[in-house]
Each structure stands twice: as structure tokens, then as C-alpha cells.
Short mmCIF file of C-alpha atoms in Angstrom, two decimals:
data_model
loop_
_atom_site.label_atom_id
_atom_site.label_comp_id
_atom_site.label_asym_id
_atom_site.label_seq_id
_atom_site.Cartn_x
_atom_site.Cartn_y
_atom_site.Cartn_z
CA MET A 1024 19.12 -3.23 0.83
CA ASN A 1025 18.90 -2.02 4.43
CA PRO A 1026 15.21 -2.62 5.24
CA PHE A 1027 15.10 0.04 8.00
CA ALA A 1028 16.76 3.22 6.79
CA ILE A 1029 16.72 6.98 7.23
CA THR A 1030 18.04 8.71 4.13
CA THR A 1031 18.33 12.11 2.46
CA LEU A 1032 17.84 10.50 -0.97
CA PRO A 1033 14.50 10.17 -2.81
CA LEU A 1034 12.70 7.01 -1.70
CA ASN A 1035 12.32 4.08 -4.07
CA VAL A 1036 8.96 2.40 -3.55
CA GLU A 1037 9.70 -0.45 -5.99
CA ALA A 1038 12.86 -1.41 -4.09
CA LEU A 1039 10.88 -1.88 -0.87
CA ILE A 1040 8.18 -3.87 -2.66
CA SER A 1041 10.85 -6.14 -4.20
CA TYR A 1042 12.46 -6.59 -0.81
CA VAL A 1043 9.27 -7.85 0.87
CA SER A 1044 8.06 -9.90 -2.10
CA SER A 1045 8.32 -13.67 -1.58
CA PRO A 1046 6.74 -16.95 -2.71
CA GLN A 1047 5.01 -17.12 0.69
CA ALA A 1048 3.30 -13.76 0.16
CA GLY A 1049 -0.17 -13.40 -1.29
CA ALA A 1050 -0.51 -9.75 -0.29
CA ILE A 1051 1.70 -6.67 -0.15
CA ASN A 1052 0.47 -3.46 1.43
CA THR A 1053 2.43 -0.25 1.10
CA PHE A 1054 1.90 3.03 2.85
CA ILE A 1055 3.45 6.13 1.31
CA GLY A 1056 3.42 9.40 3.22
CA THR A 1057 3.63 12.44 0.93
CA VAL A 1058 3.93 16.17 1.49
CA ARG A 1059 0.44 17.71 1.32
CA GLU A 1060 0.04 21.27 0.15
CA LEU A 1061 -2.85 22.34 2.36
CA THR A 1062 -3.39 21.80 6.08
CA GLY A 1063 -6.61 23.61 6.94
CA GLU A 1064 -6.11 27.03 5.42
CA LYS A 1065 -2.32 26.94 5.67
CA LYS A 1066 -0.47 26.45 2.39
CA THR A 1067 2.81 24.60 2.77
CA ILE A 1068 5.77 25.65 0.61
CA TYR A 1069 8.12 22.91 1.78
CA LEU A 1070 8.87 20.71 4.78
CA LYS A 1071 12.14 19.95 6.41
CA TYR A 1072 12.52 16.69 8.29
CA GLU A 1073 15.26 16.17 10.83
CA ALA A 1074 16.10 13.01 12.73
CA TYR A 1075 18.43 11.64 15.32
CA VAL A 1076 19.51 9.06 12.71
CA PRO A 1077 21.08 6.23 14.76
CA MET A 1078 18.14 6.17 17.19
CA ALA A 1079 15.56 6.60 14.39
CA GLU A 1080 16.95 3.59 12.47
CA LYS A 1081 17.06 1.55 15.65
CA GLN A 1082 13.41 2.40 16.31
CA LEU A 1083 12.38 1.49 12.74
CA LYS A 1084 14.05 -1.88 13.22
CA LYS A 1085 12.23 -2.30 16.53
CA ILE A 1086 8.92 -1.64 14.77
CA GLY A 1087 9.86 -4.30 12.19
CA THR A 1088 10.47 -6.81 14.99
CA GLU A 1089 7.16 -5.93 16.65
CA VAL A 1090 5.31 -6.44 13.37
CA GLN A 1091 6.96 -9.81 12.73
CA GLU A 1092 6.06 -10.95 16.24
CA LYS A 1093 2.44 -9.84 15.95
CA TRP A 1094 1.94 -11.13 12.40
CA PRO A 1095 4.18 -14.17 11.86
CA GLY A 1096 5.33 -14.77 8.30
CA THR A 1097 5.46 -11.04 7.56
CA ARG A 1098 8.27 -9.33 5.65
CA ILE A 1099 8.61 -5.59 6.22
CA ALA A 1100 10.78 -2.67 5.15
CA ILE A 1101 10.55 1.00 6.17
CA HIS A 1102 12.45 3.96 4.71
CA HIS A 1103 12.05 7.54 5.91
CA ARG A 1104 13.50 10.50 4.11
CA ILE A 1105 14.93 13.55 5.87
CA GLY A 1106 15.99 16.97 4.63
CA SER A 1107 13.94 19.41 2.54
CA LEU A 1108 10.90 17.96 0.78
CA ALA A 1109 8.65 19.67 -1.76
CA ILE A 1110 4.90 19.20 -2.24
CA SER A 1111 4.07 15.58 -3.29
CA ASP A 1112 7.54 14.32 -2.34
CA ILE A 1113 7.56 11.00 -0.53
CA ALA A 1114 8.57 11.28 3.14
CA VAL A 1115 8.05 7.68 4.23
CA VAL A 1116 7.46 4.27 2.62
CA ILE A 1117 6.38 1.13 4.44
CA ALA A 1118 6.04 -2.17 2.57
CA VAL A 1119 4.63 -5.26 4.25
CA SER A 1120 4.02 -8.70 2.76
CA THR A 1121 1.89 -11.40 4.37
CA PRO A 1122 0.36 -14.69 3.23
CA HIS A 1123 -3.20 -13.26 3.37
CA ARG A 1124 -4.51 -9.77 2.74
CA ALA A 1125 -6.13 -8.78 6.06
CA ALA A 1126 -2.82 -8.99 7.92
CA SER A 1127 -1.03 -6.86 5.31
CA PHE A 1128 -3.36 -3.93 5.99
CA GLU A 1129 -3.26 -4.38 9.77
CA ALA A 1130 0.52 -4.71 9.97
CA CYS A 1131 1.16 -1.72 7.70
CA ARG A 1132 -1.27 0.46 9.63
CA TYR A 1133 0.35 -0.60 12.89
CA ALA A 1134 3.78 0.33 11.52
CA ILE A 1135 2.87 3.88 10.50
CA GLU A 1136 1.16 4.54 13.84
CA ARG A 1137 4.25 3.27 15.68
CA ILE A 1138 6.53 5.45 13.53
CA LYS A 1139 4.55 8.51 14.63
CA GLU A 1140 4.80 7.34 18.25
CA ILE A 1141 8.38 6.24 18.78
CA VAL A 1142 10.69 7.38 15.97
CA PRO A 1143 12.61 10.59 16.73
CA ILE A 1144 11.87 12.55 13.55
CA TRP A 1145 10.82 16.19 13.63
CA LYS A 1146 9.40 18.35 10.92
CA LYS A 1147 9.62 22.03 10.23
CA GLU A 1148 6.74 23.16 8.09
CA HIS A 1149 7.20 26.37 6.09
CA TRP A 1150 3.96 28.09 5.16
CA GLU A 1151 3.16 30.51 2.39
CA ASP A 1152 2.45 33.35 4.82
CA GLY A 1153 6.02 33.19 6.10
CA THR A 1154 5.21 31.49 9.38
CA PHE A 1155 6.46 28.07 10.25
CA TRP A 1156 6.01 25.32 12.77
CA VAL A 1157 8.35 22.78 14.29
CA GLY A 1158 7.15 19.70 16.09
CA ASN A 1159 7.09 15.97 16.47
CA GLN A 1160 5.18 13.67 14.13
CA GLN A 1161 2.15 13.30 16.33
CA GLU A 1162 1.86 17.08 16.39
CA THR A 1163 1.41 16.90 20.16
CA ILE A 1164 4.38 19.12 20.93
CA SER A 1165 5.28 22.34 19.22
CA TYR A 1166 8.77 23.65 19.85
CA GLU A 1167 8.52 26.90 17.99
CA LYS A 1168 5.80 28.73 16.16
CA GLY A 1169 5.39 32.04 14.40
CA GLU A 1170 7.73 34.11 12.31
CA PRO A 1171 10.92 32.47 11.04
CA LYS A 1172 14.13 33.87 12.46
CA MET B 601 -3.47 5.98 -18.12
CA ASN B 602 -6.78 4.15 -17.83
CA PRO B 603 -7.27 4.02 -14.04
CA PHE B 604 -9.56 0.95 -14.16
CA ALA B 605 -8.06 -1.69 -16.42
CA ILE B 606 -7.91 -5.43 -16.98
CA THR B 607 -4.75 -6.39 -18.84
CA THR B 608 -2.61 -9.36 -19.86
CA LEU B 609 0.56 -7.27 -19.40
CA PRO B 610 2.70 -7.15 -16.22
CA LEU B 611 1.33 -4.55 -13.83
CA ASN B 612 3.22 -1.34 -13.15
CA VAL B 613 2.84 -0.32 -9.51
CA GLU B 614 4.71 2.98 -9.96
CA ALA B 615 2.33 4.07 -12.73
CA LEU B 616 -0.68 3.68 -10.44
CA ILE B 617 1.08 5.50 -7.61
CA SER B 618 1.94 8.39 -9.96
CA TYR B 619 -1.64 8.49 -11.19
CA VAL B 620 -3.12 8.94 -7.70
CA SER B 621 -0.40 11.25 -6.40
CA SER B 622 -1.52 14.87 -5.97
CA PRO B 623 -0.72 18.01 -3.95
CA GLN B 624 -3.90 17.33 -1.92
CA ALA B 625 -2.66 13.88 -0.87
CA GLY B 626 -0.79 13.24 2.33
CA ALA B 627 -1.17 9.47 2.14
CA ILE B 628 -1.08 6.80 -0.55
CA ASN B 629 -2.00 3.21 0.25
CA THR B 630 -1.40 0.45 -2.25
CA PHE B 631 -2.55 -3.12 -2.15
CA ILE B 632 -0.74 -5.65 -4.33
CA GLY B 633 -2.08 -9.16 -4.68
CA THR B 634 0.60 -11.68 -5.62
CA VAL B 635 0.60 -15.38 -6.51
CA ARG B 636 1.40 -17.38 -3.37
CA GLU B 637 3.15 -20.71 -3.68
CA LEU B 638 1.46 -22.58 -0.82
CA THR B 639 -2.21 -22.78 0.11
CA GLY B 640 -2.40 -25.17 3.04
CA GLU B 641 -0.42 -28.17 1.84
CA LYS B 642 -1.10 -27.54 -1.84
CA LYS B 643 1.83 -26.21 -3.87
CA THR B 644 0.80 -23.97 -6.74
CA ILE B 645 2.73 -24.15 -10.03
CA TYR B 646 0.89 -21.33 -11.74
CA LEU B 647 -2.49 -19.58 -11.85
CA LYS B 648 -4.57 -18.64 -14.79
CA TYR B 649 -6.98 -15.73 -14.43
CA GLU B 650 -9.86 -15.22 -16.82
CA ALA B 651 -12.30 -12.34 -16.93
CA TYR B 652 -15.30 -11.08 -18.76
CA VAL B 653 -13.27 -7.98 -19.61
CA PRO B 654 -15.91 -5.31 -20.50
CA MET B 655 -17.95 -6.14 -17.40
CA ALA B 656 -14.87 -6.47 -15.17
CA GLU B 657 -13.60 -3.01 -16.19
CA LYS B 658 -17.06 -1.55 -15.67
CA GLN B 659 -17.15 -3.03 -12.17
CA LEU B 660 -13.67 -1.71 -11.32
CA LYS B 661 -14.87 1.75 -12.35
CA LYS B 662 -17.99 1.32 -10.19
CA ILE B 663 -15.76 0.47 -7.21
CA GLY B 664 -13.76 3.63 -7.90
CA THR B 665 -16.96 5.69 -7.83
CA GLU B 666 -18.08 4.04 -4.59
CA VAL B 667 -14.72 4.82 -2.97
CA GLN B 668 -14.81 8.46 -4.07
CA GLU B 669 -18.33 8.83 -2.69
CA LYS B 670 -17.46 7.24 0.66
CA TRP B 671 -14.12 9.02 1.06
CA PRO B 672 -14.32 12.43 -0.66
CA GLY B 673 -11.04 13.79 -2.01
CA THR B 674 -9.75 10.31 -2.83
CA ARG B 675 -7.93 9.41 -6.03
CA ILE B 676 -7.95 5.73 -6.96
CA ALA B 677 -6.70 3.39 -9.69
CA ILE B 678 -7.11 -0.38 -10.00
CA HIS B 679 -5.41 -2.71 -12.49
CA HIS B 680 -6.01 -6.46 -12.61
CA ARG B 681 -3.95 -8.82 -14.69
CA ILE B 682 -5.35 -11.87 -16.47
CA GLY B 683 -3.72 -14.83 -18.21
CA SER B 684 -1.06 -17.15 -16.79
CA LEU B 685 0.79 -15.91 -13.72
CA ALA B 686 3.79 -17.50 -12.01
CA ILE B 687 4.62 -17.52 -8.30
CA SER B 688 5.17 -13.96 -6.95
CA ASP B 689 3.66 -12.35 -10.07
CA ILE B 690 1.36 -9.43 -9.36
CA ALA B 691 -2.31 -10.16 -10.08
CA VAL B 692 -3.87 -6.92 -8.86
CA VAL B 693 -2.76 -3.43 -7.83
CA ILE B 694 -4.92 -0.84 -6.08
CA ALA B 695 -3.54 2.62 -5.35
CA VAL B 696 -5.52 5.13 -3.28
CA SER B 697 -4.52 8.62 -2.23
CA THR B 698 -6.27 10.64 0.46
CA PRO B 699 -5.49 13.81 2.42
CA HIS B 700 -5.02 11.85 5.69
CA ARG B 701 -3.71 8.34 6.33
CA ALA B 702 -6.63 6.57 8.03
CA ALA B 703 -8.87 6.97 4.98
CA SER B 704 -6.18 5.62 2.63
CA PHE B 705 -6.12 2.29 4.48
CA GLU B 706 -9.91 2.11 4.78
CA ALA B 707 -10.59 2.97 1.16
CA CYS B 708 -7.97 0.56 -0.19
CA ARG B 709 -9.26 -2.28 2.00
CA TYR B 710 -12.80 -1.55 0.85
CA ALA B 711 -11.69 -1.69 -2.79
CA ILE B 712 -10.03 -5.12 -2.59
CA GLU B 713 -13.02 -6.60 -0.74
CA ARG B 714 -15.37 -5.20 -3.39
CA ILE B 715 -13.18 -6.61 -6.19
CA LYS B 716 -13.55 -10.06 -4.67
CA GLU B 717 -17.32 -9.52 -4.42
CA ILE B 718 -18.42 -7.98 -7.69
CA VAL B 719 -15.75 -8.26 -10.39
CA PRO B 720 -16.20 -11.22 -12.75
CA ILE B 721 -12.70 -12.70 -12.64
CA TRP B 722 -12.11 -16.42 -12.22
CA LYS B 723 -8.94 -18.26 -11.43
CA LYS B 724 -7.71 -21.71 -12.33
CA GLU B 725 -5.11 -22.87 -9.88
CA HIS B 726 -2.70 -25.59 -11.07
CA TRP B 727 -1.14 -27.60 -8.26
CA GLU B 728 2.06 -29.60 -8.14
CA ASP B 729 0.20 -32.90 -7.70
CA GLY B 730 -1.50 -32.43 -11.05
CA THR B 731 -4.89 -31.47 -9.69
CA PHE B 732 -6.40 -28.09 -10.26
CA TRP B 733 -9.25 -25.91 -9.14
CA VAL B 734 -11.42 -23.34 -10.85
CA GLY B 735 -13.53 -20.84 -8.99
CA ASN B 736 -14.47 -17.28 -8.27
CA GLN B 737 -12.33 -14.93 -6.21
CA GLN B 738 -14.22 -15.43 -2.99
CA GLU B 739 -13.64 -19.16 -3.35
CA THR B 740 -17.31 -19.73 -2.58
CA ILE B 741 -18.01 -21.58 -5.82
CA SER B 742 -15.92 -24.27 -7.38
CA TYR B 743 -16.73 -25.18 -10.94
CA GLU B 744 -14.37 -28.05 -11.43
CA LYS B 745 -11.94 -29.94 -9.26
CA GLY B 746 -9.69 -32.94 -9.60
CA GLU B 747 -7.52 -34.17 -12.42
CA PRO B 748 -6.89 -31.86 -15.36
CA LYS B 749 -8.36 -32.98 -18.64
#
């Protein structure tokens, strides 16, 4: 399994957990990002994720290296899905194993924050009222807003 | 599915994730505790977990209630396995879903710390050199140590 992948296929949480599992691990933390129906009063119908795939995979791998440097003895895998996702679909899975539990939480949290910071993935959120929004994952830049064309 | 269970059967991570998944969730954090081979220089052959089952399940449920009070809108499930476990076997799974990611990490971390504090589960650790150890999950009390009888 490629531990740092961008894919259009449904994500397989068990496969990532198996990948990071090892006799040296006493703890595995996984973070799963799912499509939420409501954001404030806006009701989402579906999301569409787009990525610059070669750069996004390179950045996921970079995050893996950072995590292994900061928390030695860690095993990590990250998969991010792109394309159209419905409510409750899994957009991202991070699995991290460490000898002791505190590091598993810290390393996994670090990884999701770094994904939002440095991985070139954009989302287009389609709302019930017909409007939509396109932006980066930190929601600090909005490229387009309002009525769909 | 009983969301707060003690069982002798292998734990099913996907079942807990499905249980906590919901349209209101944007984040699912899972913690998986596995049997680690090495603790310092001691090599573990297998662990045996024992529990006072009715009280242990009651305490898991209490932890669930605490989590839902502290982080409203959370869904949570906790399964703990007992009996003999081999290296890399899963001893405990916690799955927590929340609308936003920060709370999923915090609530899941809280749950595993509370399990170690208040759930009556003991482990007997059998080491390669023939010695063994019996204690609580915080490893603050040791009931027996040395050569197996």
C-alpha cells in the first residue's frame, strides 16, 4: 500500500490501521475527516475536492517525514479522497502508531493541521440554497462565492 | 451494537466507526490500544486481561456520559477486550465523532485517560524470561511479581 495517497476511490480505514500496526506499537490513533451536513445554517448537499495530485502526494509524504522526525518510532499513513463526496463520506484518513499513547494523539493532530496548511487540495461546497463556495482547506481564501454558473 | 462493551471477542474497529458516524460529524477520532512486544528490556509473550465485567461496562458508559456532557454533539463508543491477547492484538477501541476536529482529539484522549483511571480491568503480563506482572491499568499497583506459579 502507498502510505501517502490521493485517490478518487472510497477510503479504507482498516487498510491504513493495518499498515501502521506493528509489534513496537502500543497505540494507534486515527483521524477521519467526514463530510458534515450543516455548517452554521448552511446545509451542504455535496462537496467536491480537487487537488494538484503530484504535489499533494509529495506534501503528504513530507508530513509523514516530519512526524517521524518529531516522534521517533512512529508509523504513519495518510490517504485523502478527491472528487464528489456525499454527506458522511470520508474525505481523509490519518493513521499513526507509536509505542505510547500520548505521542499517537499528538502526532495525528499535528498531521491533520499540516494537511490543512500545506497540501494543495481545494473544496467546492454545494449548498441546499443553490449557492456554493470554493476555497482552500483552511478556509482563509475564497476564490468564488455566490450563485453557481 | 452496544456502544460500551467488554468482550472476549476480537474488536471490530469499523463497527465502532460506523456507530459514531453521523451527518452532524465532520471528524472522527479513534484510539486503538494494542499489545506492544517490548516494555523497556522486557519482551512480552502475551497479556491476559481480566475485568469485573458488570462494573467495567457501567464505568465505560459513565465515561461516555462524561464525554457527551463536556463536548456536546459528540457520539462515542468504547469496546475493551479481555482474555489472552497476543502481540499486536487490539485491547481497546474508542471512537468519537464531533462536528469539528479539535473536540474529537480532546474527547478521545479524555476517554482513554478515564478508562485507565476508573475502569476495573487488570492485566497479567507474561514475559519471555518467565517472569510476569499483574497490576491495574495505571501500573500504580502491582499485586504479584516474579516467577509464575
